[in-house]
Amino acid sequence: MTELTDKEWISRLSKIDFSYQPIVNIHTGNAFGFEALLRNHRTAGFCSIANVFDQAYHQGILHQVDLFLRRKAFKKFAEFKGNDHIKLFYNLDNRLFDTNDYSQGNTAEMLGKYGYSLDDICFEISEKHQFSCHMQVLKVLDTYRKQGYKIAVDDCGAGFSGLQLLYHTEPDYIKIDRFFIQNLENDPKKRLVVSTIVNMAHFMGSLVIAEGVEAIDEYLLCKEIGCDMIQGYFVQKPQINLGRLKKRYPSIEQISKNDRRNGAHKDRSLISNQISYIQPVYSDCSITRLFDQFREGGESNYYPVINQYDEPVGVIRESAFKEYIFSKFGRQLLENPSLGKDISRFVKKIPIADIHSSVEKLIETYTQFNNNEGLIMVENMKYIGILSTNSLLRIINEKNLTLARNQNPLTKLPGNTMIHEYFSKSLSDFSSVYHLIYFDFDNFKPFNDTYGFRNGDRLILMFADLLKKMGLYKVRFVGHIGGDDFFLGVKNSESNKISDEMNRLANQFKENAESFYDPKTVEQGFLVAKNRDGQTKQMPLMSISVAILELPKVTLRNCSIEKAANIIAGLKKEAKHSRTGIVFANIMEILDPGSIQLLEQNTKEVSQKPMTDNLVEFKIT
């Protein structure tokens, strides 16, 4: 590797530019920060971005090169930032801390010059290189943190240091590597990894940024798992031109609102009512002032700690001052300059949760941490209060009561309200395939009239048990509409698998139902009973009609809940009059006027048509 002279370094680095990519709140689309990304490395004579830093490290001037580039990135971004609080995420090569030319205090001078505060800067530490001395790195990072800078672990899961880096740095933000985000919807192992990282981050009081989000299905899954922010092409590509950057991305907010309307965040009002606002203290509060507050005694034995932008830093507990409060010279000891004047060394992190989180996610976060205070709640990353342990218990109780009210009293399955919510969500989720399945017993009334309502209820419970066994997966939803009408929703399954499964279910029901008749009736194969017109006839033994409506993975489904419900009702009628008792339809073909007309006019059984036809029946053997 040929060494460059100082003049050559200055010439080359002057040609380097920076682009900036937004990091946005996953719920609101507000820009939380922007990552500075190096550009024009080839114009500057380097074969790659990594080569810039490798060359500098080889020559022992990595820190000097970094300061040159840091100043350049700070100066350019200041033009866009203005007086607003928007964080700049700046990448630090972790080899920087091992170099002999490293020195402290250089960043503070830049902040004053370009109009930044300490809370405006977040240093990203990558896992791409092995640390030669963990203690030295931790010492430097601890100094940055005490000064007020934020720390992010970049490319989590992609490098050498892994969990050790997370454990030792206790970062403010954890960025999940693109590898784990890509194809997240089709890879259960990746979903497990991402979910584990999110839970671990929230346990440590860190916020999670999903990197490299490029599609709506990736966004929705990251949101469902509990990521706090996203970064990637789905929001915006990195921009060299500052004029193309935004401080708010309405498209993200609109998608999130649509998701909330469809049940994903129906818990918000329940959570909001239980949040208690405890007056916080600012991170630059003096130790002695806080000491006096605790000593005078207040309503709380802890205080939330926030920075100048109302972003939570952690909590500070009265117990941290215990040895000073009960000491005769406690206040004088705290006034000792060697201890420092701020409260940072007394601050402890606790989990932070967004107001848009589901109750289940809040409970999961809390139970893993199990602290005395509860959860710090934020909206747009700003402190809004504390969700205490007792508040969480009240939320769980209210949630259970609501669930009980929405259950069918006989089967304990979700009732019409929850079925409606699932219907609505599936119609608006264009990133996934759904199968909406309606079940209705055939010849149930004659059985009920002959054998009584008690046996009728037993039969309903038998079928409910069959469905429950099928609905024990996260991607399935089982509901009881009422009487002998049931509903099953299946997410991201294949049509042929669904049809085979419904075929087996119908056979199982028919076989089980025979055990509810007397032996003579089963032997003769029919029940002598009155039909709906009051005439005594030979009625067939019970079977079941199944209507399957497929919602394919498409960009748009222009269909209301009412229209979809009417389509399924029409399919049920087709199933009742068919020989097989099962029909299948694709909603995109039915929504076409020609397909609707074909469906209405189709009175013949279709047992050999391919799956692409608008109406398919599957033979029950």
Tab-separated table of C-alpha atoms in Angstrom, residues 378-563:
chain	number	residue	atom	x	y	z
A	378	VAL	CA	-42.729	8.268	24.450
A	379	GLU	CA	-44.504	9.787	21.495
A	380	ASN	CA	-42.343	10.906	18.583
A	381	MET	CA	-39.433	9.878	20.814
A	382	LYS	CA	-40.355	12.504	23.418
A	383	TYR	CA	-41.179	11.711	27.046
A	384	ILE	CA	-44.908	11.688	27.869
A	385	GLY	CA	-45.006	9.767	31.152
A	386	ILE	CA	-44.560	6.480	32.993
A	387	LEU	CA	-46.584	3.296	32.643
A	388	SER	CA	-46.290	1.796	36.118
A	389	THR	CA	-46.579	-1.822	37.193
A	390	ASN	CA	-50.072	-1.233	38.596
A	391	SER	CA	-51.117	0.519	35.396
A	392	LEU	CA	-49.980	-2.454	33.346
A	393	LEU	CA	-52.023	-4.774	35.562
A	394	ARG	CA	-55.098	-2.579	35.044
A	395	ILE	CA	-54.519	-2.613	31.279
A	396	ILE	CA	-54.252	-6.415	31.269
A	397	ASN	CA	-57.478	-6.671	33.260
A	398	GLU	CA	-59.324	-4.288	30.942
A	399	LYS	CA	-57.946	-6.102	27.915
A	400	ASN	CA	-59.173	-9.437	29.276
A	401	LEU	CA	-62.613	-7.980	29.982
A	402	THR	CA	-62.801	-6.582	26.461
A	403	LEU	CA	-61.728	-9.927	25.062
A	404	ALA	CA	-64.386	-11.704	27.123
A	405	ARG	CA	-67.071	-9.306	25.873
A	406	ASN	CA	-66.046	-10.014	22.296
A	407	GLN	CA	-66.028	-13.792	22.685
A	408	ASN	CA	-68.804	-16.126	21.775
A	409	PRO	CA	-70.224	-17.307	25.139
A	410	LEU	CA	-70.521	-20.934	24.029
A	411	THR	CA	-67.229	-21.607	22.244
A	412	LYS	CA	-65.116	-18.787	23.771
A	413	LEU	CA	-63.882	-17.989	20.281
A	414	PRO	CA	-63.570	-14.378	19.060
A	415	GLY	CA	-66.903	-12.966	17.984
A	416	ASN	CA	-68.100	-10.557	15.320
A	417	THR	CA	-66.160	-7.479	16.493
A	418	MET	CA	-62.810	-9.231	16.253
A	419	ILE	CA	-63.779	-10.987	13.034
A	420	HIS	CA	-64.619	-7.575	11.550
A	421	GLU	CA	-61.199	-6.256	12.616
A	422	TYR	CA	-59.421	-9.218	11.033
A	423	PHE	CA	-61.457	-8.788	7.844
A	424	SER	CA	-60.543	-5.113	7.672
A	425	LYS	CA	-56.854	-5.723	8.292
A	426	SER	CA	-56.609	-8.468	5.680
A	427	LEU	CA	-58.274	-6.298	3.015
A	428	SER	CA	-55.785	-3.473	3.583
A	429	ASP	CA	-52.646	-5.617	3.919
A	430	PHE	CA	-51.439	-5.744	0.318
A	431	SER	CA	-48.095	-7.323	1.237
A	432	SER	CA	-49.546	-10.709	2.206
A	433	VAL	CA	-51.811	-13.436	0.843
A	434	TYR	CA	-54.967	-14.130	2.864
A	435	HIS	CA	-57.612	-16.824	2.685
A	436	LEU	CA	-60.928	-15.874	4.293
A	437	ILE	CA	-62.965	-19.013	4.946
A	438	TYR	CA	-66.648	-19.227	5.944
A	439	PHE	CA	-68.192	-22.393	7.394
A	440	ASP	CA	-71.900	-23.218	7.672
A	441	PHE	CA	-73.464	-26.523	8.759
A	442	ASP	CA	-75.825	-28.242	6.324
A	443	ASN	CA	-79.051	-29.785	7.705
A	444	PHE	CA	-78.348	-28.553	11.217
A	445	LYS	CA	-81.969	-27.498	11.956
A	446	PRO	CA	-83.495	-30.990	11.532
A	447	PHE	CA	-80.814	-32.396	13.844
A	448	ASN	CA	-81.463	-29.680	16.437
A	449	ASP	CA	-85.231	-30.225	16.299
A	450	THR	CA	-84.849	-34.005	16.707
A	451	TYR	CA	-82.056	-34.299	19.256
A	452	GLY	CA	-82.468	-31.002	21.138
A	453	PHE	CA	-80.458	-27.813	21.595
A	454	ARG	CA	-78.129	-29.398	24.127
A	455	ASN	CA	-76.869	-31.877	21.537
A	456	GLY	CA	-76.813	-29.047	19.001
A	457	ASP	CA	-74.453	-27.102	21.287
A	458	ARG	CA	-72.290	-30.191	21.709
A	459	LEU	CA	-71.990	-30.457	17.929
A	460	ILE	CA	-71.033	-26.775	17.663
A	461	LEU	CA	-68.379	-27.251	20.361
A	462	MET	CA	-67.031	-30.281	18.518
A	463	PHE	CA	-66.458	-28.230	15.362
A	464	ALA	CA	-65.027	-25.337	17.380
A	465	ASP	CA	-62.431	-27.754	18.780
A	466	LEU	CA	-61.523	-28.887	15.269
A	467	LEU	CA	-60.971	-25.247	14.241
A	468	LYS	CA	-59.010	-24.400	17.383
A	469	LYS	CA	-56.535	-27.144	16.558
A	470	MET	CA	-56.084	-25.525	13.149
A	471	GLY	CA	-55.754	-22.004	14.539
A	472	LEU	CA	-52.902	-22.456	16.981
A	473	TYR	CA	-50.548	-20.500	14.743
A	474	LYS	CA	-49.786	-16.786	14.699
A	475	VAL	CA	-50.740	-16.612	11.012
A	476	ARG	CA	-54.250	-17.981	11.687
A	477	PHE	CA	-57.378	-16.532	13.186
A	478	VAL	CA	-60.453	-18.545	14.232
A	479	GLY	CA	-63.789	-16.856	14.955
A	480	HIS	CA	-67.368	-17.837	15.753
A	481	ILE	CA	-69.926	-15.707	13.934
A	482	GLY	CA	-72.806	-17.296	15.827
A	483	GLY	CA	-74.926	-20.471	15.779
A	484	ASP	CA	-73.448	-22.885	13.247
A	485	ASP	CA	-71.514	-20.184	11.326
A	486	PHE	CA	-67.714	-20.038	11.778
A	487	PHE	CA	-64.807	-18.108	10.280
A	488	LEU	CA	-61.144	-18.941	9.653
A	489	GLY	CA	-58.497	-16.523	8.363
A	490	VAL	CA	-55.147	-17.798	7.116
A	491	LYS	CA	-52.178	-15.567	6.243
A	492	ASN	CA	-49.454	-16.396	3.710
A	493	SER	CA	-50.440	-19.920	2.775
A	494	GLU	CA	-50.680	-21.614	-0.620
A	495	SER	CA	-54.041	-22.178	-2.296
A	496	ASN	CA	-53.565	-25.894	-2.904
A	497	LYS	CA	-52.609	-26.460	0.751
A	498	ILE	CA	-55.702	-24.569	1.915
A	499	SER	CA	-57.987	-26.551	-0.365
A	500	ASP	CA	-56.540	-29.889	0.749
A	501	GLU	CA	-56.853	-28.890	4.402
A	502	MET	CA	-60.484	-27.794	4.008
A	503	ASN	CA	-61.238	-31.048	2.236
A	504	ARG	CA	-59.856	-33.037	5.191
A	505	LEU	CA	-61.678	-30.812	7.685
A	506	ALA	CA	-65.024	-31.292	5.948
A	507	ASN	CA	-64.502	-35.061	5.945
A	508	GLN	CA	-63.529	-35.020	9.618
A	509	PHE	CA	-66.632	-33.008	10.527
A	510	LYS	CA	-68.932	-35.306	8.593
A	511	GLU	CA	-67.401	-38.377	10.247
A	512	ASN	CA	-67.569	-36.880	13.758
A	513	ALA	CA	-71.122	-35.628	13.252
A	514	GLU	CA	-72.405	-39.162	12.610
A	515	SER	CA	-71.573	-40.093	16.216
A	516	PHE	CA	-74.260	-37.628	17.365
A	517	TYR	CA	-77.044	-39.563	15.581
A	518	ASP	CA	-78.612	-42.794	16.771
A	519	PRO	CA	-77.257	-45.980	15.104
A	520	LYS	CA	-80.429	-46.633	13.064
A	521	THR	CA	-80.327	-43.176	11.469
A	522	VAL	CA	-76.645	-43.582	10.619
A	523	GLU	CA	-77.289	-46.986	9.103
A	524	GLN	CA	-80.103	-45.750	6.872
A	525	GLY	CA	-78.115	-42.652	5.921
A	526	PHE	CA	-80.842	-40.064	6.487
A	527	LEU	CA	-82.942	-38.488	9.227
A	528	VAL	CA	-86.756	-38.431	9.042
A	529	ALA	CA	-87.667	-34.918	10.179
A	530	LYS	CA	-89.565	-31.800	9.208
A	531	ASN	CA	-87.979	-29.357	6.817
A	532	ARG	CA	-88.281	-25.548	7.039
A	533	ASP	CA	-91.711	-25.722	5.404
A	534	GLY	CA	-93.021	-28.113	8.087
A	535	GLN	CA	-93.111	-31.115	5.772
A	536	THR	CA	-91.827	-34.474	7.015
A	537	LYS	CA	-89.064	-35.699	4.719
A	538	GLN	CA	-85.936	-37.768	4.592
A	539	MET	CA	-83.182	-35.259	5.422
A	540	PRO	CA	-79.507	-35.953	4.661
A	541	LEU	CA	-77.106	-36.312	7.562
A	542	MET	CA	-75.105	-33.268	8.485
A	543	SER	CA	-72.215	-32.012	6.393
A	544	ILE	CA	-70.590	-28.589	6.086
A	545	SER	CA	-70.395	-25.924	3.395
A	546	VAL	CA	-67.069	-24.110	2.979
A	547	ALA	CA	-66.584	-20.834	1.096
A	548	ILE	CA	-62.938	-19.808	0.498
A	549	LEU	CA	-62.099	-16.286	-0.674
A	550	GLU	CA	-58.465	-15.686	-1.628
A	551	LEU	CA	-56.923	-12.199	-1.279
A	552	PRO	CA	-53.758	-12.363	-3.399
A	553	LYS	CA	-50.583	-10.409	-2.746
A	554	VAL	CA	-51.181	-7.385	-4.964
A	555	THR	CA	-50.607	-3.635	-4.979
A	556	LEU	CA	-54.260	-2.686	-4.609
A	557	ARG	CA	-57.538	-4.305	-3.613
A	558	ASN	CA	-60.307	-1.803	-4.127
A	559	CYS	CA	-62.906	-3.612	-2.051
A	560	SER	CA	-64.871	-2.607	1.040
A	561	ILE	CA	-65.620	-4.912	3.964
A	562	GLU	CA	-69.290	-4.984	2.988
A	563	LYS	CA	-68.494	-5.954	-0.583
